[in-house]
């Protein structure tokens, strides 16, 4: 199973010079844990809920901070055709909770999150269980 069908496509996007406070409020209102940072239409980073918490922890006044002050410079991209197991391994090895999904031209497609990963792995398990049960029924001797 590839990650394309599991990728969240309605993604919150922000720019580096946007207010960190407004970006955090938008994340909270939409119930998301990240926002993709764009520059000239291309993903350049990802702002996570952990980045926003770090900003609050490091300073009393966050009003003047921009997204660029705290954006996670670490990001990883993947194509929609990336297999879910490969995406899981990439995320585990690098300690990421999100992959930015882009097309062959590096245009933003969406975000693949840990939540999407769990949904995909559960679906793969369901399909495998069904296939094994079907195979067992076909292979069972007739009475």
Tab-separated table of C-alpha atoms in Angstrom:
chain	number	residue	atom	x	y	z
A	1	UNK	CA	0.000	0.000	0.000
A	2	UNK	CA	1.382	3.403	-0.893
A	3	UNK	CA	0.946	6.561	1.169
A	4	UNK	CA	-0.830	8.538	-1.555
A	5	UNK	CA	-4.306	7.347	-0.594
A	6	UNK	CA	-3.615	7.925	3.112
A	7	UNK	CA	-2.102	11.394	2.811
A	8	UNK	CA	-4.024	14.302	4.311
A	9	UNK	CA	-4.499	16.714	1.429
A	10	UNK	CA	-6.343	19.581	3.144
A	11	UNK	CA	-3.142	20.914	4.673
A	12	UNK	CA	-2.670	24.124	6.625
A	13	UNK	CA	0.072	26.186	4.984
A	14	UNK	CA	1.908	29.221	6.323
A	15	UNK	CA	4.857	31.358	5.299
A	16	UNK	CA	8.039	31.985	7.284
A	17	UNK	CA	7.186	35.648	7.908
A	18	UNK	CA	3.682	34.873	9.238
A	19	UNK	CA	3.013	35.490	12.918
A	20	UNK	CA	3.802	32.430	15.032
A	21	UNK	CA	0.829	33.218	17.252
A	22	UNK	CA	-1.580	33.335	14.303
A	23	UNK	CA	-0.134	30.125	12.867
A	24	UNK	CA	-0.515	28.367	16.235
A	25	UNK	CA	-4.090	29.635	16.544
A	26	UNK	CA	-4.889	28.353	13.041
A	27	UNK	CA	-3.422	24.948	13.941
A	28	UNK	CA	-5.536	24.841	17.092
A	29	UNK	CA	-8.718	25.915	15.279
A	30	UNK	CA	-8.251	23.259	12.587
A	31	UNK	CA	-7.226	20.594	15.082
A	32	UNK	CA	-3.945	19.818	13.344
A	33	UNK	CA	-0.471	19.262	14.729
A	34	UNK	CA	1.454	20.855	11.893
A	35	UNK	CA	1.510	23.477	9.166
A	36	UNK	CA	3.627	23.260	6.035
A	37	UNK	CA	5.829	26.313	5.489
A	38	UNK	CA	5.793	27.448	1.868
A	39	UNK	CA	8.053	29.771	-0.068
A	40	UNK	CA	7.238	30.483	-3.713
A	41	UNK	CA	4.753	27.611	-3.620
A	42	UNK	CA	7.306	25.016	-2.489
A	43	UNK	CA	7.547	23.372	0.925
A	44	UNK	CA	10.557	24.693	2.822
A	45	UNK	CA	9.786	23.401	6.299
A	46	UNK	CA	7.163	22.303	8.745
A	47	UNK	CA	5.875	24.040	11.860
A	48	UNK	CA	4.731	21.545	14.466
A	49	UNK	CA	2.841	21.842	17.706
A	50	UNK	CA	6.130	21.035	19.430
A	51	UNK	CA	7.767	24.063	17.764
A	52	UNK	CA	4.983	26.288	19.099
A	53	UNK	CA	5.416	24.831	22.604
A	54	UNK	CA	9.160	25.454	22.398
A	55	UNK	CA	8.471	29.114	21.553
A	56	UNK	CA	6.208	29.508	24.564
A	57	UNK	CA	8.717	27.768	26.835
A	58	UNK	CA	11.632	29.940	25.691
A	59	UNK	CA	10.009	33.345	25.967
A	60	UNK	CA	7.317	35.174	27.863
A	61	UNK	CA	6.193	37.268	24.909
A	62	UNK	CA	5.518	35.352	21.706
A	63	UNK	CA	3.536	38.079	19.928
A	64	UNK	CA	6.497	39.289	17.866
A	65	UNK	CA	7.768	35.863	16.788
A	66	UNK	CA	7.360	34.697	13.223
A	67	UNK	CA	6.970	31.163	11.978
A	68	UNK	CA	10.524	31.397	10.640
A	69	UNK	CA	11.890	31.964	14.143
A	70	UNK	CA	10.796	28.505	15.260
A	71	UNK	CA	10.068	26.458	12.157
A	72	UNK	CA	11.555	23.017	12.146
A	73	UNK	CA	14.388	23.128	9.629
A	74	UNK	CA	14.287	19.374	9.545
A	75	UNK	CA	11.778	18.059	7.091
A	76	UNK	CA	11.494	15.020	4.933
A	77	UNK	CA	9.574	14.679	1.705
A	78	UNK	CA	8.144	11.602	0.050
A	79	UNK	CA	6.266	10.856	-3.145
A	80	UNK	CA	2.665	9.585	-3.017
A	81	UNK	CA	3.950	6.288	-4.462
A	82	UNK	CA	6.142	5.644	-1.395
A	83	UNK	CA	5.217	2.339	0.216
A	84	UNK	CA	3.780	2.660	3.719
A	85	UNK	CA	6.457	0.393	5.213
A	86	UNK	CA	9.186	2.565	3.662
A	87	UNK	CA	7.510	5.715	5.004
A	88	UNK	CA	7.322	4.162	8.476
A	89	UNK	CA	11.003	3.284	8.362
A	90	UNK	CA	11.952	6.803	7.206
A	91	UNK	CA	9.923	8.359	10.018
A	92	UNK	CA	11.355	6.009	12.645
A	93	UNK	CA	14.971	6.426	11.557
A	94	UNK	CA	14.807	10.230	11.517
A	95	UNK	CA	12.423	10.688	14.451
A	96	UNK	CA	9.773	12.460	12.359
A	97	UNK	CA	6.044	12.465	13.046
A	98	UNK	CA	5.208	13.977	9.640
A	99	UNK	CA	6.326	13.529	6.038
A	100	UNK	CA	5.631	16.253	3.519
A	101	UNK	CA	4.227	14.551	0.427
A	102	UNK	CA	5.189	16.182	-2.867
A	103	UNK	CA	4.809	15.276	-6.518
A	104	UNK	CA	7.627	14.813	-9.033
A	105	UNK	CA	7.856	18.618	-9.448
A	106	UNK	CA	8.158	19.146	-5.661
A	107	UNK	CA	4.660	20.661	-5.530
A	108	UNK	CA	2.875	20.054	-2.231
A	109	UNK	CA	0.422	17.151	-2.270
A	110	UNK	CA	-0.229	16.852	1.457
A	111	UNK	CA	1.108	15.605	4.781
A	112	UNK	CA	1.486	11.995	5.881
A	113	UNK	CA	1.355	11.831	9.681
A	114	UNK	CA	1.731	9.193	12.366
A	115	UNK	CA	-2.065	9.070	12.494
A	116	UNK	CA	-2.183	8.289	8.756
A	117	UNK	CA	0.481	5.629	9.286
A	118	UNK	CA	-1.578	3.870	11.966
A	119	UNK	CA	-4.694	3.949	9.763
A	120	UNK	CA	-2.731	2.462	6.869
A	121	UNK	CA	-1.079	-0.263	8.916
A	122	UNK	CA	-4.428	-1.256	10.439
A	123	UNK	CA	-5.943	-1.439	6.946
A	124	UNK	CA	-3.042	-3.598	5.726
A	125	UNK	CA	-3.523	-5.904	8.723
A	126	UNK	CA	-7.267	-6.149	8.028
A	127	UNK	CA	-6.612	-7.027	4.376
A	128	UNK	CA	-4.001	-9.639	5.352
A	129	UNK	CA	-6.329	-11.237	7.913
A	130	UNK	CA	-9.104	-11.399	5.315
A	131	UNK	CA	-6.759	-12.926	2.716
A	132	UNK	CA	-5.523	-15.577	5.166
A	133	UNK	CA	-9.099	-16.451	6.186
A	134	UNK	CA	-10.141	-16.727	2.530
A	135	UNK	CA	-7.124	-18.912	1.728
A	136	UNK	CA	-7.875	-21.155	4.712
A	137	UNK	CA	-11.505	-21.556	3.624
A	138	UNK	CA	-10.479	-22.470	0.068
A	139	UNK	CA	-7.820	-24.926	1.255
A	140	UNK	CA	-10.083	-26.649	3.814
A	141	UNK	CA	-10.926	-30.244	2.857
A	142	UNK	CA	-14.532	-30.914	1.942
A	143	UNK	CA	-16.486	-33.306	4.172
